[in-house]
């Protein structure tokens, strides 16, 4: 089933999985054009980020890799400052050996969320940023806000990054983290996969491997600006078609992304994940900024889910860029979008016995 909601337009109805009733579902009170602040920030980001991305795109891959490694600490600190966690957020680091590897990450528990406990719902968060930068720390604010509003704790995965660790290291870490959660006693239907950008591709990879191995699928999925095509060809064509992303130069980003994908075959089933009707597909919410080149990825993923018989809610937010939800200090729409995501998590909760 397909449900598309355009921010600023009429709210779409989303079937309540518990009762079958239609619920109003969509970002309310959003300017159809986007806020003035967002438009001003987008103009600034275009001037600031495009020259840097262009330089990375023109460089030799070895030089690009060195630029990424040197810029990573400063960039991560900047992102942390733009979206700090709410007060009273509790953080518990995790570093455990599991099935021949390590599970690293952190439990993020907002003021309104209970401590993680098997048998209760949790969010399993997969951060983005091209497989080359960011960490649970950069996304702690976003993860805490989601958990606070949905009143659930979250485990944020710290997967290995390129260029040090190429494909499929991040995907393998994601699979290991999910199976670790299952072994801790969390039921698959109680796990909400959430992620942004590259985290969207990791979520797809997880669905595919779960299907192949007979591992139960998560209960629902929430994705912000998901990466669907790791060759980045969809985004490049979107840019050539006239889309001017305030942050991402698609041609340069394709080169940066190749630091992770390297020699992986583009049609490998864990690269271009194909969803089929015989798969168990969780109910999915996809949000993206209407200005971003990766809007093509979001729409393609939405189509992939619905063609396979799954339920997907697609929301395009006017005048927003890539993963605007991460930066509430720069985008007033970020709060509304995260509230919507938390509401989706709430209404897709599995029905409890005797409930």
Short mmCIF file of C-alpha atoms in Angstrom, two decimals, residues 86-337:
data_model
loop_
_atom_site.label_atom_id
_atom_site.label_comp_id
_atom_site.label_asym_id
_atom_site.label_seq_id
_atom_site.Cartn_x
_atom_site.Cartn_y
_atom_site.Cartn_z
CA UNK A 86 17.96 17.45 25.17
CA UNK A 87 18.72 17.84 28.85
CA UNK A 88 18.66 14.73 31.00
CA UNK A 89 19.53 12.47 28.08
CA UNK A 90 21.24 9.35 29.41
CA UNK A 91 23.96 7.61 27.40
CA UNK A 92 25.37 4.14 27.98
CA UNK A 93 28.32 3.10 25.75
CA UNK A 94 28.38 -0.45 24.39
CA UNK A 95 31.43 -2.37 23.20
CA UNK A 96 30.98 -6.13 23.15
CA UNK A 97 32.49 -9.05 21.29
CA UNK A 98 29.82 -10.96 19.40
CA UNK A 99 29.98 -13.71 16.76
CA UNK A 100 33.51 -13.10 15.59
CA UNK A 101 33.32 -9.32 15.63
CA UNK A 102 32.42 -6.34 17.77
CA UNK A 103 29.17 -4.53 18.49
CA UNK A 104 29.88 -0.89 19.24
CA UNK A 105 27.47 1.90 19.87
CA UNK A 106 25.48 3.53 22.64
CA UNK A 107 22.12 3.35 24.31
CA UNK A 108 20.45 6.76 24.16
CA UNK A 109 17.62 7.24 26.65
CA UNK A 110 15.65 10.49 26.67
CA UNK A 111 14.02 11.98 29.74
CA UNK A 112 10.63 10.51 28.80
CA UNK A 113 11.93 7.13 27.70
CA UNK A 114 12.36 4.10 29.97
CA UNK A 115 15.61 2.23 30.34
CA UNK A 116 16.05 -0.43 27.62
CA UNK A 117 14.55 -3.74 28.66
CA UNK A 118 13.95 -6.90 26.59
CA UNK A 119 10.27 -7.31 25.89
CA UNK A 120 9.78 -3.56 25.30
CA UNK A 121 10.11 -1.49 22.12
CA UNK A 122 13.39 0.08 21.08
CA UNK A 123 14.82 2.04 18.16
CA UNK A 124 17.89 0.67 16.37
CA UNK A 125 19.48 3.76 14.78
CA UNK A 126 21.85 3.71 11.78
CA UNK A 127 23.52 7.05 11.18
CA UNK A 128 24.39 8.36 7.74
CA UNK A 129 26.93 10.63 6.01
CA UNK A 130 28.25 8.74 3.05
CA UNK A 131 29.86 5.88 4.99
CA UNK A 132 32.83 8.17 5.67
CA UNK A 133 31.95 10.55 8.53
CA UNK A 134 29.68 10.93 11.60
CA UNK A 135 29.06 8.62 14.54
CA UNK A 136 26.48 7.94 17.25
CA UNK A 137 27.77 11.08 18.97
CA UNK A 138 26.97 13.35 16.00
CA UNK A 139 23.46 11.91 15.84
CA UNK A 140 22.85 11.68 19.59
CA UNK A 141 20.61 14.74 19.60
CA UNK A 142 18.38 13.44 16.80
CA UNK A 143 18.21 9.94 18.29
CA UNK A 144 17.36 11.35 21.72
CA UNK A 145 14.58 13.55 20.32
CA UNK A 146 13.03 10.63 18.45
CA UNK A 147 13.18 8.42 21.53
CA UNK A 148 11.88 11.16 23.80
CA UNK A 149 8.83 11.85 21.64
CA UNK A 150 8.08 8.16 21.01
CA UNK A 151 8.96 7.33 24.64
CA UNK A 152 11.32 4.50 23.67
CA UNK A 153 15.06 3.98 24.26
CA UNK A 154 17.39 3.72 21.27
CA UNK A 155 20.54 1.82 20.43
CA UNK A 156 22.71 3.84 18.05
CA UNK A 157 25.23 1.73 16.13
CA UNK A 158 28.86 2.78 15.72
CA UNK A 159 29.75 0.95 12.51
CA UNK A 160 33.13 1.01 10.77
CA UNK A 161 33.74 3.81 8.26
CA UNK A 162 35.50 4.17 4.93
CA UNK A 163 38.07 4.72 3.62
CA UNK A 164 39.61 2.61 6.37
CA UNK A 165 36.92 -0.09 6.10
CA UNK A 166 35.33 -0.66 2.66
CA UNK A 167 32.11 -2.44 1.65
CA UNK A 168 30.57 -4.52 3.15
CA UNK A 169 32.06 -3.76 6.60
CA UNK A 170 29.33 -1.29 7.63
CA UNK A 171 26.61 -3.66 6.44
CA UNK A 172 28.15 -6.56 8.33
CA UNK A 173 28.32 -4.43 11.49
CA UNK A 174 24.64 -3.56 11.06
CA UNK A 175 23.64 -7.21 10.74
CA UNK A 176 25.77 -8.14 13.75
CA UNK A 177 24.22 -5.36 15.83
CA UNK A 178 20.68 -6.46 14.95
CA UNK A 179 21.39 -10.08 15.85
CA UNK A 180 23.02 -8.95 19.09
CA UNK A 181 19.80 -7.15 20.01
CA UNK A 182 17.79 -10.29 19.26
CA UNK A 183 20.13 -12.34 21.41
CA UNK A 184 19.70 -9.81 24.24
CA UNK A 185 16.03 -10.80 24.23
CA UNK A 186 14.47 -8.00 22.16
CA UNK A 187 11.74 -9.29 19.86
CA UNK A 188 12.07 -8.40 16.19
CA UNK A 189 8.57 -6.89 16.09
CA UNK A 190 9.59 -4.55 18.93
CA UNK A 191 12.59 -3.19 17.02
CA UNK A 192 12.12 -0.02 14.97
CA UNK A 193 14.93 0.51 12.46
CA UNK A 194 15.62 4.21 11.99
CA UNK A 195 18.35 5.85 9.99
CA UNK A 196 19.40 8.60 7.63
CA UNK A 197 21.24 8.77 4.32
CA UNK A 198 23.66 5.81 4.17
CA UNK A 199 21.75 4.39 7.14
CA UNK A 200 18.84 3.88 4.76
CA UNK A 201 20.96 1.65 2.56
CA UNK A 202 22.15 -0.25 5.63
CA UNK A 203 18.50 -0.83 6.58
CA UNK A 204 17.78 -2.26 3.14
CA UNK A 205 20.84 -4.50 3.32
CA UNK A 206 19.62 -5.76 6.69
CA UNK A 207 16.17 -6.58 5.29
CA UNK A 208 17.72 -8.53 2.43
CA UNK A 209 20.08 -10.56 4.63
CA UNK A 210 17.33 -11.20 7.18
CA UNK A 211 15.17 -12.61 4.37
CA UNK A 212 17.96 -14.82 3.05
CA UNK A 213 18.82 -16.20 6.49
CA UNK A 214 15.28 -16.56 7.85
CA UNK A 215 15.91 -13.94 10.53
CA UNK A 216 12.71 -12.18 11.65
CA UNK A 217 12.26 -8.68 10.28
CA UNK A 218 11.92 -5.53 12.42
CA UNK A 219 8.49 -4.17 13.27
CA UNK A 220 8.75 -0.86 11.38
CA UNK A 221 11.23 1.48 9.70
CA UNK A 222 11.75 5.28 9.72
CA UNK A 223 14.17 6.73 7.17
CA UNK A 224 15.39 10.29 6.61
CA UNK A 225 16.81 11.06 3.14
CA UNK A 226 17.70 7.40 2.54
CA UNK A 227 20.37 6.24 0.12
CA UNK A 228 18.85 3.69 -2.25
CA UNK A 229 21.33 3.65 -5.14
CA UNK A 230 24.93 3.36 -3.81
CA UNK A 231 26.33 4.08 -7.28
CA UNK A 232 24.72 7.52 -6.80
CA UNK A 233 23.60 7.53 -10.43
CA UNK A 234 20.01 8.44 -9.46
CA UNK A 235 21.23 11.51 -7.59
CA UNK A 236 23.58 12.56 -10.40
CA UNK A 237 20.76 12.36 -12.96
CA UNK A 238 18.52 14.33 -10.61
CA UNK A 239 21.17 17.05 -10.40
CA UNK A 240 21.70 17.09 -14.16
CA UNK A 241 17.93 17.48 -14.46
CA UNK A 242 18.12 20.79 -12.62
CA UNK A 243 17.83 19.96 -8.91
CA UNK A 244 20.14 22.24 -6.92
CA UNK A 245 20.85 20.65 -3.55
CA UNK A 246 22.03 23.16 -0.91
CA UNK A 247 24.55 20.70 0.53
CA UNK A 248 25.36 17.86 -1.85
CA UNK A 249 27.16 18.12 -5.16
CA UNK A 250 26.08 14.74 -6.55
CA UNK A 251 29.06 14.30 -8.87
CA UNK A 252 31.52 14.87 -6.02
CA UNK A 253 29.44 12.84 -3.57
CA UNK A 254 29.53 9.88 -5.97
CA UNK A 255 33.32 9.92 -5.78
CA UNK A 256 33.27 10.18 -1.97
CA UNK A 257 30.81 7.29 -1.74
CA UNK A 258 33.11 5.16 -3.88
CA UNK A 259 35.62 5.26 -1.02
CA UNK A 260 33.27 2.75 0.59
CA UNK A 261 31.86 0.83 -2.38
CA UNK A 262 35.24 0.59 -4.18
CA UNK A 263 35.21 -2.49 -6.43
CA UNK A 264 31.83 -3.86 -5.28
CA UNK A 265 29.63 -4.89 -8.21
CA UNK A 266 26.83 -2.38 -8.73
CA UNK A 267 24.25 -5.14 -9.20
CA UNK A 268 25.33 -7.18 -6.18
CA UNK A 269 22.16 -7.98 -4.18
CA UNK A 270 23.59 -6.23 -1.13
CA UNK A 271 24.44 -3.14 -3.17
CA UNK A 272 21.25 -2.61 -5.17
CA UNK A 273 18.76 -4.29 -2.89
CA UNK A 274 15.65 -5.57 -4.64
CA UNK A 275 12.55 -6.06 -2.53
CA UNK A 276 10.15 -8.83 -3.54
CA UNK A 277 6.56 -9.75 -2.65
CA UNK A 278 7.77 -12.89 -0.85
CA UNK A 279 9.61 -10.71 1.69
CA UNK A 280 8.12 -9.61 4.99
CA UNK A 281 8.31 -5.82 4.69
CA UNK A 282 7.94 -3.60 7.75
CA UNK A 283 5.69 -0.54 7.58
CA UNK A 284 7.96 2.31 6.50
CA UNK A 285 8.05 6.10 6.78
CA UNK A 286 10.36 7.97 4.38
CA UNK A 287 11.04 11.70 4.76
CA UNK A 288 13.21 13.78 2.47
CA UNK A 289 13.92 17.40 1.69
CA UNK A 290 12.30 18.55 -1.54
CA UNK A 291 15.51 20.36 -2.56
CA UNK A 292 17.88 17.44 -2.23
CA UNK A 293 19.29 15.39 -5.10
CA UNK A 294 18.69 12.25 -3.06
CA UNK A 295 14.97 12.84 -3.34
CA UNK A 296 15.25 10.54 -6.35
CA UNK A 297 16.53 7.80 -4.02
CA UNK A 298 13.68 8.36 -1.57
CA UNK A 299 11.08 8.12 -4.33
CA UNK A 300 12.75 5.02 -5.83
CA UNK A 301 12.79 3.28 -2.46
CA UNK A 302 9.14 4.18 -1.87
CA UNK A 303 8.29 2.66 -5.25
CA UNK A 304 10.35 -0.44 -4.51
CA UNK A 305 8.46 -1.04 -1.25
CA UNK A 306 5.01 -0.47 -2.66
CA UNK A 307 5.68 -2.56 -5.77
CA UNK A 308 6.61 -5.43 -3.46
CA UNK A 309 3.31 -5.05 -1.61
CA UNK A 310 4.59 -3.16 1.43
CA UNK A 311 3.19 -0.07 3.11
CA UNK A 312 5.26 3.07 2.67
CA UNK A 313 4.54 6.65 3.67
CA UNK A 314 6.52 9.19 1.62
CA UNK A 315 6.88 12.81 2.77
CA UNK A 316 8.61 15.59 0.85
CA UNK A 317 9.33 18.69 2.96
CA UNK A 318 9.44 21.99 1.00
CA UNK A 319 12.65 24.01 0.88
CA UNK A 320 14.55 21.43 2.94
CA UNK A 321 17.89 19.82 2.24
CA UNK A 322 19.55 16.55 3.15
CA UNK A 323 18.67 15.17 6.62
CA UNK A 324 17.35 18.52 7.82
CA UNK A 325 15.93 16.66 10.85
CA UNK A 326 19.48 16.51 12.22
CA UNK A 327 19.77 20.30 12.63
CA UNK A 328 16.86 21.81 14.59
CA UNK A 329 18.86 25.01 15.16
CA UNK A 330 18.98 25.61 11.41
CA UNK A 331 15.60 24.25 10.31
CA UNK A 332 12.38 25.02 12.17
CA UNK A 333 10.78 22.20 10.17
CA UNK A 334 13.08 19.66 11.83
CA UNK A 335 10.95 19.60 14.97
CA UNK A 336 7.73 18.95 13.03
CA UNK A 337 9.37 16.20 11.00
#
